[in-house]
Amino acid sequence: MTRLTTTLASAALLLSAGTAFAQDVLRVSAIPDEAPTELARKFAPLGAYLEKETGIKVQFVPVTDYAGVVTALTSDKLDMAWLGGFTYVQAAQRGKVIPLVQREEDTKFTSKFIASTASGANSLKDLKGKSFAFGSASSTSGHLMPRFFLQKEGIKPETFFKNVAYSGAHDATVAWVASGKVDGGALNSSVWDKLVEGHKVDLTKVKVIGTTPPFYDYNWTVRGNLDPALVKKITAAFLKLDPKNPEQKNILELQRATRFVPTKPDNYRGIESAAREAGLLK
Amino acid sequence: MLNPARDPAFGQRLVGTLLLLALLAPTFVLTGFNPFVLFHQDTWQVWLGFVAGFLPPAHGTDFLGEVLRETVTTLASATLGLALAVAIGLPAALATSRALDAARLTAEPPSRLAETAKSLLRGLLVALRGVPEIVWALLFVRAVGLGSLPAVLAIGIAYGGMLGKVYAEILESQPAEPARALAASGAGRLARFAWAALPQALPELVSYSVYRWECAIRASAVMGFVGAGGVGQLIDTSLKMLNGGEVSTLLLVFLLLVMLTEAISQLCRHALDSRAGTTGIAVATLAAVLGSWWWLRQGWPNDAFDFASLGHFAVEFFPPAHDAALLTSAAHGILETLAMSLLGSALAFVGGALLAVPAAGRFGATLKALSRLLLNLLRGVPDLMWAALAVLAVGLGPAAGVLALTLHTSGVLGRLFAETLENAAPEPERALLAAGAGHFAAFAYGQLPQVLAQWVAYTLYRWENNIRIATVLGIVGAGGIGTQLYLALSLFQQTTAATLIIAMLLLSWAVEALSRALRRRMES
């Protein structure tokens, strides 16, 4: 009997060693709010920088599903992830996670409401009875907050619009509106600005018809049981990114950040109550 | 053109058609399917713009490299998934097949305990195959993370349930004498299986497994829609980004893959005839399974088989939610699903019939070849992929589901209809023509009555199949109860998801039981 117990105990130890093993690689992912190729392109220099600063190999795990990132982080299959406000709240509800830093821009984030010029809409009210697209159902700036602010204006999407669709990602929403597949949509202002600056959107076909009030959004979050010393190193690496350094400027630009600032769970109380009010969180 | 004077039953036909349309009217309302939208100028502009974007197919080196990698992943996931399914199905068949029961072979009374265990196992198999593989994949994506592992597990489990049942039936269909002789001399269940049942049934078992492998490849190719890797993932991304060039390359690759697997499975069936061929298949299978394992294993996390977290994940689904609001919306989802499948099948009957006539060679060789090509295209692209495309044409919602089911099923039915036309006796039609009847009347009175019953039977069978498919089309946004399931899982409302999965299971069982009962009545 004792022998069996010993065998079982050592087997359990061996198994747990697999997960609690001294960190030799940092597994990082991001919610797929843009096309997977775009996410990988954005991350590459940041990954190299973190590798240099922490002395640990950084591996980017591409994930195509919002909820998948949340599950992977809370079940220790990822060490760090770039989450949206709502996905962070979901992760915090499902396990122990620590939000580290966010872009300065994320402290006053907004979403844009857009419409196709062909629809003739100039305001949200004009979209009554037309079709409308959110991004992913799990997106903060592509779904939750636009929905929340629509409800504040007395607009219940499911009855106000002819039909409500989920495009899956911010850039997809723009593509849908531009093609006339839907009449209106909502997406995060940062992606909208990037598409406009890069001339990726035909402004004769799509126009902005509204902007939401500001809210807290995206952050970089680690799993709760990650080595504290490593957590400190990662945080410091983000915080000292300096736009004056040309190499680091490139990293910040790809992340569309002026600089990174520390963040804390309390910043996301507003998102949490918005999610409850919108019926997306129980 | 149709000439009423030449068709004595014209009035009856007209009334019949109108009556049928009136019966289908509620489904048009429920699904919001407006066939006229398809002919709107706006729809055409969106559609033409997208199709124009299909050309030229994307052929950048990076992109093609990625396509190749994902194609191999698709193949490997299907192969390894099927290996898992065989590993589940064969022992299950060994345990449950009535062909091996001592009670049937000898006079020995059955043991109650063993019978209960067998019933439980059969029930488990029913549940495994009752949940569609794409739903399994969605669940595993959430439970074990992304990549190809969920696809392998989903195919393994859903097909395992199917193989368990079919293998058992194949064993039962063999002559019982060898097993009886062994049983009489005291041989155990395993010995009866290995020395009597298996050698007899082997060719049929292999041939069915090969057929399932073909199905697994089609299934594996669409699993990327829920994040489980493979070609489907690339198609999903390209579709979302409205990148037509990439979509056309991927569709071409996919059709090639389907043709390749059909060729391989043909080869396998021929090879079974000779001893050397059989050995060859065994070696090739082993190599394919090991190769698939090696290829996929690199992409899996080290702790992929973390059963504790799987357990936690499963527990979250209990107890299933049952508040009135959810039950109402689930009931509505079921109704929408049924309406989609009914309308899609009915329209496919029309589409299939219209394509079958030229495909049977009635309008010359060119039209025959063209319509056959079209039928193969319609049939070769899986319904879930049609649904993702249809969403672009008619927007999200059940109307897209109806269009997808119509397109895919027209391809399936058209081919079957064409075969029945070719096999029908030509004499009655010739006689009518000789007697001075018009071409339409001769066809309607000489050919149609011979094949119509068969056509209706095929359509009813496909309808049954389409109900099951309609439950999952919502995963790509094409309406029905799948839409609710996808949303519930995205928002971590697991108990709601559990209720919806149960609703799907009940629907699938109800349809199966109903069709079994109907068939029995028709046979007796």
Tab-separated table of N, CA and C in Angstrom, chain B residues 81-100 125 129 159-174 193 197-198 200-213 285:
chain	number	residue	atom	x	y	z
B	81	GLY	N	-7.167	11.490	-36.283
B	81	GLY	CA	-8.506	11.461	-35.699
B	81	GLY	C	-9.195	10.146	-36.000
B	82	LEU	N	-9.049	9.689	-37.241
B	82	LEU	CA	-9.699	8.430	-37.598
B	82	LEU	C	-9.048	7.263	-36.868
B	83	ALA	N	-7.714	7.338	-36.687
B	83	ALA	CA	-7.039	6.274	-35.933
B	83	ALA	C	-7.610	6.197	-34.517
B	84	LEU	N	-7.820	7.364	-33.912
B	84	LEU	CA	-8.422	7.403	-32.578
B	84	LEU	C	-9.835	6.827	-32.620
B	85	ALA	N	-10.572	7.171	-33.684
B	85	ALA	CA	-11.951	6.678	-33.810
B	85	ALA	C	-11.972	5.154	-33.905
B	86	VAL	N	-11.007	4.589	-34.647
B	86	VAL	CA	-10.936	3.127	-34.754
B	86	VAL	C	-10.595	2.537	-33.390
B	87	ALA	N	-9.678	3.216	-32.677
B	87	ALA	CA	-9.279	2.729	-31.355
B	87	ALA	C	-10.459	2.756	-30.380
B	88	ILE	N	-11.406	3.660	-30.596
B	88	ILE	CA	-12.613	3.685	-29.756
B	88	ILE	C	-13.656	2.705	-30.299
B	89	GLY	N	-13.848	2.744	-31.619
B	89	GLY	CA	-14.943	2.004	-32.233
B	89	GLY	C	-14.754	0.500	-32.228
B	90	LEU	N	-13.516	0.033	-32.470
B	90	LEU	CA	-13.323	-1.412	-32.590
B	90	LEU	C	-13.556	-2.138	-31.265
B	91	PRO	N	-12.916	-1.679	-30.159
B	91	PRO	CA	-13.212	-2.335	-28.881
B	91	PRO	C	-14.696	-2.224	-28.511
B	92	ALA	N	-15.294	-1.059	-28.838
B	92	ALA	CA	-16.713	-0.891	-28.505
B	92	ALA	C	-17.558	-1.893	-29.273
B	93	ALA	N	-17.217	-2.115	-30.552
B	93	ALA	CA	-17.961	-3.085	-31.346
B	93	ALA	C	-17.732	-4.493	-30.814
B	94	LEU	N	-16.479	-4.763	-30.439
B	94	LEU	CA	-16.146	-6.071	-29.869
B	94	LEU	C	-17.001	-6.330	-28.625
B	95	ALA	N	-17.195	-5.279	-27.825
B	95	ALA	CA	-17.943	-5.454	-26.583
B	95	ALA	C	-19.453	-5.516	-26.814
B	96	THR	N	-19.950	-4.760	-27.812
B	96	THR	CA	-21.409	-4.636	-27.903
B	96	THR	C	-22.050	-5.455	-29.019
B	97	SER	N	-21.261	-5.926	-30.004
B	97	SER	CA	-21.895	-6.575	-31.147
B	97	SER	C	-22.654	-7.829	-30.721
B	98	ARG	N	-23.905	-7.909	-31.173
B	98	ARG	CA	-24.721	-9.072	-30.822
B	98	ARG	C	-24.203	-10.333	-31.516
B	99	ALA	N	-23.402	-10.144	-32.567
B	99	ALA	CA	-22.878	-11.291	-33.306
B	99	ALA	C	-21.967	-12.147	-32.441
B	100	LEU	N	-21.419	-11.545	-31.361
B	100	LEU	CA	-20.470	-12.281	-30.540
B	100	LEU	C	-21.104	-12.773	-29.247
B	125	LEU	N	-22.148	5.502	-26.891
B	125	LEU	CA	-21.808	5.665	-28.309
B	125	LEU	C	-22.811	6.583	-29.005
B	129	ARG	N	-21.796	10.153	-30.960
B	129	ARG	CA	-22.029	10.503	-32.356
B	129	ARG	C	-23.191	11.471	-32.511
B	159	TYR	N	-16.537	10.248	-34.554
B	159	TYR	CA	-16.466	9.108	-35.466
B	159	TYR	C	-16.304	7.796	-34.704
B	160	GLY	N	-15.702	7.862	-33.505
B	160	GLY	CA	-15.590	6.673	-32.671
B	160	GLY	C	-16.978	6.130	-32.356
B	161	GLY	N	-17.890	7.042	-31.989
B	161	GLY	CA	-19.261	6.640	-31.706
B	161	GLY	C	-19.930	6.022	-32.922
B	162	MET	N	-19.623	6.610	-34.092
B	162	MET	CA	-20.235	6.112	-35.321
B	162	MET	C	-19.665	4.740	-35.697
B	163	LEU	N	-18.315	4.632	-35.655
B	163	LEU	CA	-17.671	3.366	-36.026
B	163	LEU	C	-18.111	2.245	-35.097
B	164	GLY	N	-18.238	2.562	-33.785
B	164	GLY	CA	-18.653	1.547	-32.822
B	164	GLY	C	-19.957	0.903	-33.248
B	165	LYS	N	-20.892	1.741	-33.701
B	165	LYS	CA	-22.201	1.227	-34.101
B	165	LYS	C	-22.101	0.453	-35.420
B	166	VAL	N	-21.447	1.079	-36.412
B	166	VAL	CA	-21.424	0.456	-37.735
B	166	VAL	C	-20.594	-0.830	-37.735
B	167	TYR	N	-19.447	-0.814	-37.047
B	167	TYR	CA	-18.639	-2.033	-36.951
B	167	TYR	C	-19.472	-3.169	-36.360
B	168	ALA	N	-20.205	-2.857	-35.276
B	168	ALA	CA	-21.021	-3.886	-34.629
B	168	ALA	C	-22.039	-4.444	-35.622
B	169	GLU	N	-22.637	-3.544	-36.414
B	169	GLU	CA	-23.632	-4.004	-37.388
B	169	GLU	C	-22.997	-4.845	-38.489
B	170	ILE	N	-21.784	-4.451	-38.897
B	170	ILE	CA	-21.095	-5.234	-39.937
B	170	ILE	C	-20.825	-6.648	-39.421
B	171	LEU	N	-20.365	-6.728	-38.163
B	171	LEU	CA	-20.109	-8.045	-37.578
B	171	LEU	C	-21.403	-8.863	-37.544
B	172	GLU	N	-22.501	-8.174	-37.239
B	172	GLU	CA	-23.783	-8.890	-37.144
B	172	GLU	C	-24.276	-9.393	-38.498
B	173	SER	N	-23.824	-8.734	-39.571
B	173	SER	CA	-24.338	-9.115	-40.889
B	173	SER	C	-23.588	-10.308	-41.488
B	174	GLN	N	-22.548	-10.808	-40.794
B	174	GLN	CA	-21.788	-11.954	-41.314
B	174	GLN	C	-22.475	-13.268	-40.905
B	193	PHE	N	-14.165	-13.286	-31.707
B	193	PHE	CA	-13.996	-12.088	-32.528
B	193	PHE	C	-12.794	-12.260	-33.463
B	197	ALA	N	-15.300	-13.787	-36.419
B	197	ALA	CA	-15.996	-12.606	-36.946
B	197	ALA	C	-15.067	-11.719	-37.772
B	198	LEU	N	-13.880	-11.426	-37.230
B	198	LEU	CA	-12.995	-10.468	-37.879
B	198	LEU	C	-12.557	-10.894	-39.279
B	200	GLN	N	-13.971	-12.721	-41.464
B	200	GLN	CA	-15.083	-12.620	-42.411
B	200	GLN	C	-15.377	-11.177	-42.763
B	201	ALA	N	-15.343	-10.319	-41.721
B	201	ALA	CA	-15.844	-8.964	-41.900
B	201	ALA	C	-14.768	-7.995	-42.363
B	202	LEU	N	-13.517	-8.440	-42.380
B	202	LEU	CA	-12.413	-7.501	-42.590
B	202	LEU	C	-12.556	-6.600	-43.821
B	203	PRO	N	-12.830	-7.175	-45.005
B	203	PRO	CA	-12.908	-6.283	-46.181
B	203	PRO	C	-13.950	-5.187	-46.006
B	204	GLU	N	-15.101	-5.567	-45.446
B	204	GLU	CA	-16.151	-4.585	-45.268
B	204	GLU	C	-15.763	-3.531	-44.225
B	205	LEU	N	-15.103	-3.993	-43.151
B	205	LEU	CA	-14.666	-3.058	-42.107
B	205	LEU	C	-13.692	-2.048	-42.678
B	206	VAL	N	-12.724	-2.547	-43.464
B	206	VAL	CA	-11.711	-1.660	-44.034
B	206	VAL	C	-12.369	-0.674	-44.992
B	207	SER	N	-13.239	-1.206	-45.836
B	207	SER	CA	-13.850	-0.348	-46.835
B	207	SER	C	-14.680	0.757	-46.181
B	208	TYR	N	-15.389	0.409	-45.101
B	208	TYR	CA	-16.162	1.444	-44.406
B	208	TYR	C	-15.232	2.466	-43.731
B	209	SER	N	-14.129	1.970	-43.164
B	209	SER	CA	-13.196	2.881	-42.498
B	209	SER	C	-12.596	3.864	-43.490
B	210	VAL	N	-12.282	3.362	-44.697
B	210	VAL	CA	-11.722	4.232	-45.726
B	210	VAL	C	-12.735	5.315	-46.104
B	211	TYR	N	-14.004	4.898	-46.222
B	211	TYR	CA	-15.056	5.866	-46.525
B	211	TYR	C	-15.126	6.936	-45.438
B	212	ARG	N	-15.006	6.500	-44.180
B	212	ARG	CA	-15.049	7.445	-43.060
B	212	ARG	C	-13.841	8.379	-43.080
B	213	TRP	N	-12.722	7.869	-43.551
B	213	TRP	CA	-11.511	8.702	-43.649
B	213	TRP	C	-11.758	9.849	-44.619
B	285	THR	N	-1.002	2.477	-43.890
B	285	THR	CA	-1.812	3.041	-42.805
B	285	THR	C	-0.945	3.366	-41.604
